[in-house]
Amino acid sequence: MIGKCLCEAVEYTIDGALGPVYNCHCSKCRRWHGAAFRTRASINKNQFTWIKGEANLSSYKSSDYVTKFFCKTCGSPLISTYDNKPDILGVPLGGIEGIEHVEVQAHIFVGSKASWYEIADLAPQYDAWPGSEEAVRETNQ
Ligand SMILES: [Zn+2]
Ligand SMILES: [Zn+2]
């Protein structure tokens, strides 16, 4: 899979399968993406490679543990890194090409959802982060 920013200065590849996919409705994701929610997956760091434009990245520390990387030319959101989970990256699915089908595992931070957006699928909804990916898997069984 290949991902790009809007101006195409930055490109990356992801090898292998994406981890669980969540729609995050928290206010930070809504602001960062300028959208109703962020559709994102976790991957292992070793699945991810910058193809070009790594020098064109800028970053913003959005909380004590989370750093958001974006293209400094066009502002596209690219990856998130987690100080408490250094082997994991968060990637937004909107910038990735070549995804045929994705099953959204859950809606998270629904307690912060935009009031004008109505969730219309049957994936489980959590007011905040349910605590672990295992907790989501159990609900889905
Ligand atoms: Zn760009
Ligand atoms: Zn979020």
mmCIF file of N, CA and C and ligand atoms in Angstrom:
data_model
loop_
_atom_site.group_PDB
_atom_site.id
_atom_site.type_symbol
_atom_site.label_atom_id
_atom_site.label_comp_id
_atom_site.label_asym_id
_atom_site.label_seq_id
_atom_site.Cartn_x
_atom_site.Cartn_y
_atom_site.Cartn_z
ATOM 1 N N MET A 1 0.839 -1.195 0.000
ATOM 2 C CA MET A 1 0.000 0.000 0.000
ATOM 3 C C MET A 1 0.876 1.248 0.000
ATOM 4 N N ILE A 2 0.456 2.222 -0.771
ATOM 5 C CA ILE A 2 1.194 3.491 -0.829
ATOM 6 C C ILE A 2 0.307 4.609 -0.287
ATOM 7 N N GLY A 3 0.893 5.498 0.497
ATOM 8 C CA GLY A 3 0.165 6.658 0.984
ATOM 9 C C GLY A 3 0.879 7.934 0.573
ATOM 10 N N LYS A 4 0.107 8.994 0.405
ATOM 11 C CA LYS A 4 0.675 10.275 -0.034
ATOM 12 C C LYS A 4 -0.011 11.419 0.689
ATOM 13 N N CYS A 5 0.732 12.532 0.765
ATOM 14 C CA CYS A 5 0.087 13.764 1.212
ATOM 15 C C CYS A 5 -0.559 14.454 0.009
ATOM 16 N N LEU A 6 -1.294 15.493 0.255
ATOM 17 C CA LEU A 6 -2.030 16.180 -0.811
ATOM 18 C C LEU A 6 -1.113 16.688 -1.922
ATOM 19 N N CYS A 7 0.027 17.291 -1.581
ATOM 20 C CA CYS A 7 0.919 17.871 -2.604
ATOM 21 C C CYS A 7 1.870 16.829 -3.178
ATOM 22 N N GLU A 8 1.860 15.612 -2.642
ATOM 23 C CA GLU A 8 2.666 14.477 -3.097
ATOM 24 C C GLU A 8 4.167 14.672 -2.860
ATOM 25 N N ALA A 9 4.529 15.637 -2.013
ATOM 26 C CA ALA A 9 5.940 15.764 -1.630
ATOM 27 C C ALA A 9 6.363 14.590 -0.745
ATOM 28 N N VAL A 10 5.398 14.073 0.025
ATOM 29 C CA VAL A 10 5.692 12.973 0.954
ATOM 30 C C VAL A 10 4.948 11.721 0.495
ATOM 31 N N GLU A 11 5.690 10.594 0.431
ATOM 32 C CA GLU A 11 5.069 9.310 0.107
ATOM 33 C C GLU A 11 5.626 8.238 1.036
ATOM 34 N N TYR A 12 4.802 7.244 1.311
ATOM 35 C CA TYR A 12 5.244 6.148 2.173
ATOM 36 C C TYR A 12 4.622 4.845 1.710
ATOM 37 N N THR A 13 5.207 3.748 2.131
ATOM 38 C CA THR A 13 4.605 2.436 1.869
ATOM 39 C C THR A 13 4.313 1.751 3.192
ATOM 40 N N ILE A 14 3.315 0.880 3.145
ATOM 41 C CA ILE A 14 2.998 0.006 4.272
ATOM 42 C C ILE A 14 3.006 -1.421 3.748
ATOM 43 N N ASP A 15 3.818 -2.265 4.360
ATOM 44 C CA ASP A 15 3.858 -3.687 4.000
ATOM 45 C C ASP A 15 2.994 -4.467 4.968
ATOM 46 N N GLY A 16 2.269 -5.443 4.423
ATOM 47 C CA GLY A 16 1.486 -6.321 5.287
ATOM 48 C C GLY A 16 0.143 -5.710 5.639
ATOM 49 N N ALA A 17 -0.577 -6.420 6.487
ATOM 50 C CA ALA A 17 -1.958 -6.046 6.796
ATOM 51 C C ALA A 17 -2.011 -4.909 7.810
ATOM 52 N N LEU A 18 -3.039 -4.103 7.686
ATOM 53 C CA LEU A 18 -3.297 -3.067 8.688
ATOM 54 C C LEU A 18 -3.815 -3.715 9.961
ATOM 55 N N GLY A 19 -3.517 -3.118 11.086
ATOM 56 C CA GLY A 19 -4.105 -3.554 12.349
ATOM 57 C C GLY A 19 -5.565 -3.116 12.411
ATOM 58 N N PRO A 20 -6.193 -3.290 13.573
ATOM 59 C CA PRO A 20 -7.603 -2.942 13.726
ATOM 60 C C PRO A 20 -7.884 -1.494 13.318
ATOM 61 N N VAL A 21 -9.017 -1.307 12.638
ATOM 62 C CA VAL A 21 -9.393 0.023 12.138
ATOM 63 C C VAL A 21 -10.486 0.601 13.030
ATOM 64 N N TYR A 22 -10.279 1.832 13.477
ATOM 65 C CA TYR A 22 -11.276 2.523 14.296
ATOM 66 C C TYR A 22 -11.647 3.849 13.659
ATOM 67 N N ASN A 23 -12.891 4.231 13.799
ATOM 68 C CA ASN A 23 -13.285 5.606 13.524
ATOM 69 C C ASN A 23 -13.219 6.353 14.845
ATOM 70 N N CYS A 24 -12.324 7.354 14.900
ATOM 71 C CA CYS A 24 -12.168 8.105 16.144
ATOM 72 C C CYS A 24 -12.891 9.444 16.024
ATOM 73 N N HIS A 25 -13.822 9.669 16.943
ATOM 74 C CA HIS A 25 -14.656 10.876 16.918
ATOM 75 C C HIS A 25 -14.172 11.923 17.920
ATOM 76 N N CYS A 26 -12.975 11.753 18.497
ATOM 77 C CA CYS A 26 -12.518 12.706 19.513
ATOM 78 C C CYS A 26 -12.296 14.085 18.887
ATOM 79 N N SER A 27 -12.332 15.121 19.729
ATOM 80 C CA SER A 27 -12.248 16.481 19.184
ATOM 81 C C SER A 27 -10.882 16.745 18.551
ATOM 82 N N LYS A 28 -9.811 16.095 19.047
ATOM 83 C CA LYS A 28 -8.493 16.306 18.449
ATOM 84 C C LYS A 28 -8.451 15.755 17.026
ATOM 85 N N CYS A 29 -8.996 14.556 16.835
ATOM 86 C CA CYS A 29 -9.009 13.978 15.481
ATOM 87 C C CYS A 29 -9.883 14.800 14.558
ATOM 88 N N ARG A 30 -11.024 15.274 15.063
ATOM 89 C CA ARG A 30 -11.899 16.082 14.211
ATOM 90 C C ARG A 30 -11.191 17.350 13.768
ATOM 91 N N ARG A 31 -10.475 17.989 14.708
ATOM 92 C CA ARG A 31 -9.761 19.214 14.340
ATOM 93 C C ARG A 31 -8.608 18.928 13.398
ATOM 94 N N TRP A 32 -7.857 17.854 13.710
ATOM 95 C CA TRP A 32 -6.661 17.565 12.915
ATOM 96 C C TRP A 32 -7.033 17.270 11.466
ATOM 97 N N HIS A 33 -8.136 16.546 11.274
ATOM 98 C CA HIS A 33 -8.546 16.153 9.925
ATOM 99 C C HIS A 33 -9.548 17.118 9.306
ATOM 100 N N GLY A 34 -10.109 18.015 10.096
ATOM 101 C CA GLY A 34 -11.143 18.888 9.578
ATOM 102 C C GLY A 34 -12.329 18.098 9.079
ATOM 103 N N ALA A 35 -12.645 17.007 9.775
ATOM 104 C CA ALA A 35 -13.665 16.075 9.292
ATOM 105 C C ALA A 35 -14.512 15.588 10.464
ATOM 106 N N ALA A 36 -15.585 14.864 10.151
ATOM 107 C CA ALA A 36 -16.476 14.369 11.187
ATOM 108 C C ALA A 36 -15.757 13.390 12.120
ATOM 109 N N PHE A 37 -14.810 12.631 11.568
ATOM 110 C CA PHE A 37 -14.054 11.663 12.379
ATOM 111 C C PHE A 37 -12.806 11.268 11.609
ATOM 112 N N ARG A 38 -11.919 10.562 12.300
ATOM 113 C CA ARG A 38 -10.688 10.069 11.680
ATOM 114 C C ARG A 38 -10.793 8.547 11.596
ATOM 115 N N THR A 39 -10.638 7.983 10.395
ATOM 116 C CA THR A 39 -10.540 6.530 10.251
ATOM 117 C C THR A 39 -9.066 6.170 10.273
ATOM 118 N N ARG A 40 -8.686 5.359 11.252
ATOM 119 C CA ARG A 40 -7.266 5.105 11.457
ATOM 120 C C ARG A 40 -7.005 3.642 11.810
ATOM 121 N N ALA A 41 -5.790 3.205 11.502
ATOM 122 C CA ALA A 41 -5.363 1.858 11.874
ATOM 123 C C ALA A 41 -4.029 1.953 12.587
ATOM 124 N N SER A 42 -3.749 0.950 13.402
ATOM 125 C CA SER A 42 -2.419 0.811 13.979
ATOM 126 C C SER A 42 -1.627 -0.162 13.126
ATOM 127 N N ILE A 43 -0.350 0.134 12.958
ATOM 128 C CA ILE A 43 0.558 -0.807 12.293
ATOM 129 C C ILE A 43 1.841 -0.881 13.115
ATOM 130 N N ASN A 44 2.639 -1.918 12.835
ATOM 131 C CA ASN A 44 3.952 -1.981 13.468
ATOM 132 C C ASN A 44 4.918 -1.076 12.709
ATOM 133 N N LYS A 45 5.810 -0.461 13.450
ATOM 134 C CA LYS A 45 6.756 0.484 12.853
ATOM 135 C C LYS A 45 7.538 -0.147 11.694
ATOM 136 N N ASN A 46 7.850 -1.439 11.814
ATOM 137 C CA ASN A 46 8.662 -2.068 10.762
ATOM 138 C C ASN A 46 7.872 -2.357 9.488
ATOM 139 N N GLN A 47 6.566 -2.117 9.492
ATOM 140 C CA GLN A 47 5.768 -2.233 8.257
ATOM 141 C C GLN A 47 5.828 -0.950 7.434
ATOM 142 N N PHE A 48 6.360 0.119 8.036
ATOM 143 C CA PHE A 48 6.224 1.459 7.458
ATOM 144 C C PHE A 48 7.560 1.976 6.946
ATOM 145 N N THR A 49 7.578 2.527 5.711
ATOM 146 C CA THR A 49 8.783 3.139 5.143
ATOM 147 C C THR A 49 8.418 4.446 4.438
ATOM 148 N N TRP A 50 9.175 5.509 4.742
ATOM 149 C CA TRP A 50 9.031 6.733 3.947
ATOM 150 C C TRP A 50 9.693 6.499 2.599
ATOM 151 N N ILE A 51 9.008 6.767 1.505
ATOM 152 C CA ILE A 51 9.615 6.661 0.166
ATOM 153 C C ILE A 51 10.294 7.974 -0.181
ATOM 154 N N LYS A 52 9.619 9.075 0.088
ATOM 155 C CA LYS A 52 10.237 10.378 -0.179
ATOM 156 C C LYS A 52 9.598 11.445 0.692
ATOM 157 N N GLY A 53 10.333 12.538 0.826
ATOM 158 C CA GLY A 53 9.780 13.703 1.498
ATOM 159 C C GLY A 53 9.915 13.706 3.008
ATOM 160 N N GLU A 54 10.718 12.797 3.564
ATOM 161 C CA GLU A 54 10.835 12.743 5.025
ATOM 162 C C GLU A 54 11.319 14.090 5.576
ATOM 163 N N ALA A 55 12.162 14.805 4.788
ATOM 164 C CA ALA A 55 12.654 16.120 5.225
ATOM 165 C C ALA A 55 11.560 17.180 5.163
ATOM 166 N N ASN A 56 10.449 16.836 4.521
ATOM 167 C CA ASN A 56 9.339 17.793 4.386
ATOM 168 C C ASN A 56 8.286 17.616 5.485
ATOM 169 N N LEU A 57 8.630 16.794 6.498
ATOM 170 C CA LEU A 57 7.677 16.563 7.576
ATOM 171 C C LEU A 57 7.827 17.618 8.659
ATOM 172 N N SER A 58 6.731 17.924 9.284
ATOM 173 C CA SER A 58 6.758 18.689 10.517
ATOM 174 C C SER A 58 5.974 17.886 11.547
ATOM 175 N N SER A 59 6.087 18.248 12.809
ATOM 176 C CA SER A 59 5.383 17.464 13.815
ATOM 177 C C SER A 59 4.802 18.360 14.896
ATOM 178 N N TYR A 60 3.834 17.802 15.571
ATOM 179 C CA TYR A 60 3.161 18.513 16.654
ATOM 180 C C TYR A 60 2.858 17.512 17.760
ATOM 181 N N LYS A 61 3.262 17.841 18.981
ATOM 182 C CA LYS A 61 2.997 16.957 20.110
ATOM 183 C C LYS A 61 1.590 17.278 20.622
ATOM 184 N N SER A 62 0.640 16.384 20.353
ATOM 185 C CA SER A 62 -0.764 16.682 20.667
ATOM 186 C C SER A 62 -1.152 16.280 22.080
ATOM 187 N N SER A 63 -0.311 15.479 22.738
ATOM 188 C CA SER A 63 -0.517 15.159 24.149
ATOM 189 C C SER A 63 0.819 14.680 24.700
ATOM 190 N N ASP A 64 0.863 14.321 25.984
ATOM 191 C CA ASP A 64 2.127 13.914 26.594
ATOM 192 C C ASP A 64 2.806 12.781 25.827
ATOM 193 N N TYR A 65 1.987 11.875 25.251
ATOM 194 C CA TYR A 65 2.552 10.677 24.636
ATOM 195 C C TYR A 65 2.485 10.671 23.115
ATOM 196 N N VAL A 66 1.671 11.534 22.529
ATOM 197 C CA VAL A 66 1.354 11.409 21.099
ATOM 198 C C VAL A 66 1.977 12.548 20.296
ATOM 199 N N THR A 67 2.674 12.186 19.211
ATOM 200 C CA THR A 67 3.204 13.178 18.273
ATOM 201 C C THR A 67 2.592 12.934 16.902
ATOM 202 N N LYS A 68 2.086 13.987 16.276
ATOM 203 C CA LYS A 68 1.444 13.915 14.968
ATOM 204 C C LYS A 68 2.409 14.461 13.925
ATOM 205 N N PHE A 69 2.611 13.732 12.851
ATOM 206 C CA PHE A 69 3.474 14.178 11.759
ATOM 207 C C PHE A 69 2.614 14.562 10.562
ATOM 208 N N PHE A 70 3.001 15.664 9.915
ATOM 209 C CA PHE A 70 2.229 16.144 8.774
ATOM 210 C C PHE A 70 3.175 16.774 7.758
ATOM 211 N N CYS A 71 2.695 16.930 6.526
ATOM 212 C CA CYS A 71 3.491 17.559 5.470
ATOM 213 C C CYS A 71 3.541 19.057 5.720
ATOM 214 N N LYS A 72 4.751 19.630 5.748
ATOM 215 C CA LYS A 72 4.830 21.055 6.073
ATOM 216 C C LYS A 72 4.479 21.946 4.886
ATOM 217 N N THR A 73 4.331 21.365 3.696
ATOM 218 C CA THR A 73 3.883 22.160 2.551
ATOM 219 C C THR A 73 2.365 22.224 2.483
ATOM 220 N N CYS A 74 1.718 21.057 2.538
ATOM 221 C CA CYS A 74 0.263 21.029 2.305
ATOM 222 C C CYS A 74 -0.542 20.743 3.570
ATOM 223 N N GLY A 75 0.128 20.365 4.652
ATOM 224 C CA GLY A 75 -0.572 20.174 5.920
ATOM 225 C C GLY A 75 -1.269 18.834 6.098
ATOM 226 N N SER A 76 -1.133 17.927 5.142
ATOM 227 C CA SER A 76 -1.849 16.646 5.265
ATOM 228 C C SER A 76 -1.406 15.864 6.498
ATOM 229 N N PRO A 77 -2.361 15.337 7.268
ATOM 230 C CA PRO A 77 -2.020 14.471 8.402
ATOM 231 C C PRO A 77 -1.440 13.152 7.913
ATOM 232 N N LEU A 78 -0.312 12.720 8.481
ATOM 233 C CA LEU A 78 0.350 11.510 7.989
ATOM 234 C C LEU A 78 0.384 10.424 9.064
ATOM 235 N N ILE A 79 1.303 10.469 10.006
ATOM 236 C CA ILE A 79 1.329 9.395 11.005
ATOM 237 C C ILE A 79 1.318 9.985 12.415
ATOM 238 N N SER A 80 0.955 9.117 13.360
ATOM 239 C CA SER A 80 1.069 9.444 14.777
ATOM 240 C C SER A 80 2.042 8.461 15.405
ATOM 241 N N THR A 81 2.875 8.968 16.316
ATOM 242 C CA THR A 81 3.738 8.073 17.096
ATOM 243 C C THR A 81 3.378 8.221 18.567
ATOM 244 N N TYR A 82 3.682 7.165 19.335
ATOM 245 C CA TYR A 82 3.268 7.086 20.738
ATOM 246 C C TYR A 82 4.490 6.796 21.605
ATOM 247 N N ASP A 83 4.841 7.724 22.485
ATOM 248 C CA ASP A 83 6.016 7.528 23.344
ATOM 249 C C ASP A 83 5.868 6.280 24.209
ATOM 250 N N ASN A 84 4.631 5.937 24.577
ATOM 251 C CA ASN A 84 4.415 4.774 25.446
ATOM 252 C C ASN A 84 4.281 3.470 24.643
ATOM 253 N N LYS A 85 4.203 3.573 23.289
ATOM 254 C CA LYS A 85 4.155 2.380 22.434
ATOM 255 C C LYS A 85 5.074 2.616 21.235
ATOM 256 N N PRO A 86 6.404 2.593 21.455
ATOM 257 C CA PRO A 86 7.341 3.018 20.409
ATOM 258 C C PRO A 86 7.350 2.128 19.162
ATOM 259 N N ASP A 87 6.816 0.903 19.243
ATOM 260 C CA ASP A 87 6.820 0.012 18.069
ATOM 261 C C ASP A 87 5.595 0.190 17.191
ATOM 262 N N ILE A 88 4.665 1.048 17.607
ATOM 263 C CA ILE A 88 3.385 1.184 16.909
ATOM 264 C C ILE A 88 3.279 2.561 16.269
ATOM 265 N N LEU A 89 2.684 2.601 15.078
ATOM 266 C CA LEU A 89 2.339 3.868 14.434
ATOM 267 C C LEU A 89 0.835 3.897 14.202
ATOM 268 N N GLY A 90 0.261 5.084 14.231
ATOM 269 C CA GLY A 90 -1.123 5.270 13.821
ATOM 270 C C GLY A 90 -1.145 5.901 12.444
ATOM 271 N N VAL A 91 -1.937 5.335 11.529
ATOM 272 C CA VAL A 91 -2.039 5.903 10.177
ATOM 273 C C VAL A 91 -3.502 6.165 9.832
ATOM 274 N N PRO A 92 -3.768 7.331 9.230
ATOM 275 C CA PRO A 92 -5.130 7.603 8.767
ATOM 276 C C PRO A 92 -5.343 6.948 7.404
ATOM 277 N N LEU A 93 -6.470 6.285 7.226
ATOM 278 C CA LEU A 93 -6.687 5.508 6.008
ATOM 279 C C LEU A 93 -6.969 6.373 4.779
ATOM 280 N N GLY A 94 -7.421 7.609 5.001
ATOM 281 C CA GLY A 94 -7.825 8.450 3.876
ATOM 282 C C GLY A 94 -6.716 8.727 2.867
ATOM 283 N N GLY A 95 -5.461 8.744 3.296
ATOM 284 C CA GLY A 95 -4.365 9.054 2.384
ATOM 285 C C GLY A 95 -3.717 7.836 1.750
ATOM 286 N N ILE A 96 -4.220 6.651 2.050
ATOM 287 C CA ILE A 96 -3.604 5.412 1.567
ATOM 288 C C ILE A 96 -4.342 4.923 0.331
ATOM 289 N N GLU A 97 -3.560 4.562 -0.701
ATOM 290 C CA GLU A 97 -4.159 4.008 -1.922
ATOM 291 C C GLU A 97 -4.075 2.487 -1.882
ATOM 292 N N GLY A 98 -5.004 1.843 -2.597
ATOM 293 C CA GLY A 98 -4.917 0.401 -2.754
ATOM 294 C C GLY A 98 -5.578 -0.397 -1.652
ATOM 295 N N ILE A 99 -6.445 0.230 -0.876
ATOM 296 C CA ILE A 99 -7.207 -0.517 0.122
ATOM 297 C C ILE A 99 -8.534 -0.914 -0.528
ATOM 298 N N GLU A 100 -8.747 -2.221 -0.659
ATOM 299 C CA GLU A 100 -9.962 -2.703 -1.318
ATOM 300 C C GLU A 100 -11.159 -2.646 -0.369
ATOM 301 N N HIS A 101 -10.936 -3.155 0.817
ATOM 302 C CA HIS A 101 -12.053 -3.290 1.761
ATOM 303 C C HIS A 101 -11.502 -3.174 3.178
ATOM 304 N N VAL A 102 -12.277 -2.585 4.015
ATOM 305 C CA VAL A 102 -11.854 -2.455 5.404
ATOM 306 C C VAL A 102 -13.057 -2.665 6.300
ATOM 307 N N GLU A 103 -12.860 -3.386 7.366
ATOM 308 C CA GLU A 103 -13.927 -3.540 8.350
ATOM 309 C C GLU A 103 -13.618 -2.637 9.542
ATOM 310 N N VAL A 104 -14.466 -1.680 9.787
ATOM 311 C CA VAL A 104 -14.262 -0.804 10.934
ATOM 312 C C VAL A 104 -14.643 -1.582 12.191
ATOM 313 N N GLN A 105 -13.681 -1.714 13.113
ATOM 314 C CA GLN A 105 -13.892 -2.519 14.322
ATOM 315 C C GLN A 105 -14.792 -1.820 15.334
ATOM 316 N N ALA A 106 -14.672 -0.494 15.383
ATOM 317 C CA ALA A 106 -15.454 0.228 16.392
ATOM 318 C C ALA A 106 -15.407 1.726 16.122
ATOM 319 N N HIS A 107 -16.369 2.407 16.683
ATOM 320 C CA HIS A 107 -16.343 3.860 16.791
ATOM 321 C C HIS A 107 -15.882 4.182 18.199
ATOM 322 N N ILE A 108 -14.815 4.993 18.303
ATOM 323 C CA ILE A 108 -14.311 5.346 19.629
ATOM 324 C C ILE A 108 -14.462 6.845 19.877
ATOM 325 N N PHE A 109 -14.475 7.194 21.148
ATOM 326 C CA PHE A 109 -14.690 8.588 21.584
ATOM 327 C C PHE A 109 -15.994 9.162 21.031
ATOM 328 N N VAL A 110 -17.015 8.300 20.998
ATOM 329 C CA VAL A 110 -18.324 8.746 20.507
ATOM 330 C C VAL A 110 -18.918 9.813 21.438
ATOM 331 N N GLY A 111 -18.448 9.832 22.697
ATOM 332 C CA GLY A 111 -18.867 10.878 23.624
ATOM 333 C C GLY A 111 -18.508 12.281 23.142
ATOM 334 N N SER A 112 -17.507 12.381 22.242
ATOM 335 C CA SER A 112 -17.092 13.688 21.698
ATOM 336 C C SER A 112 -17.543 13.890 20.260
ATOM 337 N N LYS A 113 -18.415 13.028 19.775
ATOM 338 C CA LYS A 113 -18.841 13.043 18.363
ATOM 339 C C LYS A 113 -19.458 14.392 17.973
ATOM 340 N N ALA A 114 -19.239 14.776 16.715
ATOM 341 C CA ALA A 114 -19.913 15.968 16.185
ATOM 342 C C ALA A 114 -21.418 15.728 16.199
ATOM 343 N N SER A 115 -22.161 16.669 16.771
ATOM 344 C CA SER A 115 -23.609 16.442 16.935
ATOM 345 C C SER A 115 -24.317 16.351 15.583
ATOM 346 N N TRP A 116 -23.719 16.918 14.548
ATOM 347 C CA TRP A 116 -24.356 16.921 13.223
ATOM 348 C C TRP A 116 -24.069 15.655 12.439
ATOM 349 N N TYR A 117 -23.233 14.767 12.979
ATOM 350 C CA TYR A 117 -22.914 13.530 12.270
ATOM 351 C C TYR A 117 -23.613 12.348 12.929
ATOM 352 N N GLU A 118 -24.313 11.546 12.118
ATOM 353 C CA GLU A 118 -25.021 10.393 12.644
ATOM 354 C C GLU A 118 -24.319 9.111 12.196
ATOM 355 N N ILE A 119 -23.956 8.255 13.153
ATOM 356 C CA ILE A 119 -23.311 6.983 12.820
ATOM 357 C C ILE A 119 -24.373 6.035 12.277
ATOM 358 N N ALA A 120 -24.129 5.503 11.065
ATOM 359 C CA ALA A 120 -25.178 4.728 10.393
ATOM 360 C C ALA A 120 -24.790 3.266 10.186
ATOM 361 N N ASP A 121 -23.689 2.811 10.784
ATOM 362 C CA ASP A 121 -23.348 1.391 10.650
ATOM 363 C C ASP A 121 -23.473 0.703 12.013
ATOM 364 N N LEU A 122 -23.216 -0.604 12.015
ATOM 365 C CA LEU A 122 -23.490 -1.392 13.217
ATOM 366 C C LEU A 122 -22.239 -1.663 14.066
ATOM 367 N N ALA A 123 -21.100 -1.084 13.697
ATOM 368 C CA ALA A 123 -19.890 -1.297 14.503
ATOM 369 C C ALA A 123 -20.142 -0.779 15.921
ATOM 370 N N PRO A 124 -19.580 -1.473 16.931
ATOM 371 C CA PRO A 124 -19.821 -1.035 18.311
ATOM 372 C C PRO A 124 -19.322 0.389 18.557
ATOM 373 N N GLN A 125 -19.974 1.060 19.475
ATOM 374 C CA GLN A 125 -19.631 2.452 19.802
ATOM 375 C C GLN A 125 -19.173 2.543 21.254
ATOM 376 N N TYR A 126 -18.086 3.269 21.464
ATOM 377 C CA TYR A 126 -17.564 3.487 22.818
ATOM 378 C C TYR A 126 -17.481 4.984 23.073
ATOM 379 N N ASP A 127 -17.916 5.389 24.240
ATOM 380 C CA ASP A 127 -17.871 6.813 24.598
ATOM 381 C C ASP A 127 -16.442 7.355 24.604
ATOM 382 N N ALA A 128 -15.484 6.492 24.975
ATOM 383 C CA ALA A 128 -14.068 6.881 25.007
ATOM 384 C C ALA A 128 -13.275 5.719 24.418
ATOM 385 N N TRP A 129 -12.021 5.601 24.757
ATOM 386 C CA TRP A 129 -11.238 4.429 24.339
ATOM 387 C C TRP A 129 -11.589 3.275 25.274
ATOM 388 N N PRO A 130 -11.977 2.115 24.736
ATOM 389 C CA PRO A 130 -12.445 1.034 25.612
ATOM 390 C C PRO A 130 -11.355 0.388 26.446
ATOM 391 N N GLY A 131 -10.120 0.829 26.304
ATOM 392 C CA GLY A 131 -9.063 0.336 27.185
ATOM 393 C C GLY A 131 -8.051 -0.522 26.471
ATOM 394 N N SER A 132 -8.531 -1.330 25.505
ATOM 395 C CA SER A 132 -7.603 -2.210 24.797
ATOM 396 C C SER A 132 -8.259 -2.721 23.522
ATOM 397 N N GLU A 133 -7.430 -3.186 22.600
ATOM 398 C CA GLU A 133 -7.968 -3.797 21.379
ATOM 399 C C GLU A 133 -8.699 -5.090 21.714
ATOM 400 N N GLU A 134 -8.264 -5.773 22.773
ATOM 401 C CA GLU A 134 -8.928 -7.013 23.191
ATOM 402 C C GLU A 134 -10.377 -6.716 23.590
ATOM 403 N N ALA A 135 -10.581 -5.624 24.281
ATOM 404 C CA ALA A 135 -11.940 -5.271 24.724
ATOM 405 C C ALA A 135 -12.868 -5.095 23.527
ATOM 406 N N VAL A 136 -12.339 -4.498 22.456
ATOM 407 C CA VAL A 136 -13.151 -4.319 21.249
ATOM 408 C C VAL A 136 -13.433 -5.663 20.601
ATOM 409 N N ARG A 137 -12.405 -6.514 20.521
ATOM 410 C CA ARG A 137 -12.590 -7.837 19.917
ATOM 411 C C ARG A 137 -13.668 -8.639 20.640
ATOM 412 N N GLU A 138 -13.669 -8.574 21.966
ATOM 413 C CA GLU A 138 -14.670 -9.314 22.747
ATOM 414 C C GLU A 138 -16.078 -8.825 22.426
ATOM 415 N N THR A 139 -16.243 -7.507 22.312
ATOM 416 C CA THR A 139 -17.559 -6.954 21.975
ATOM 417 C C THR A 139 -18.013 -7.415 20.604
ATOM 418 N N ASN A 140 -17.055 -7.582 19.695
ATOM 419 C CA ASN A 140 -17.402 -7.923 18.311
ATOM 420 C C ASN A 140 -17.735 -9.397 18.142
ATOM 421 N N GLN A 141 -17.482 -10.206 19.152
ATOM 422 C CA GLN A 141 -17.715 -11.651 18.991
ATOM 423 C C GLN A 141 -19.175 -12.009 19.227
HETATM 424 ZN ZN ZN B 1 2.263 17.613 1.084
HETATM 425 ZN ZN ZN B 2 -9.117 10.711 18.139
#
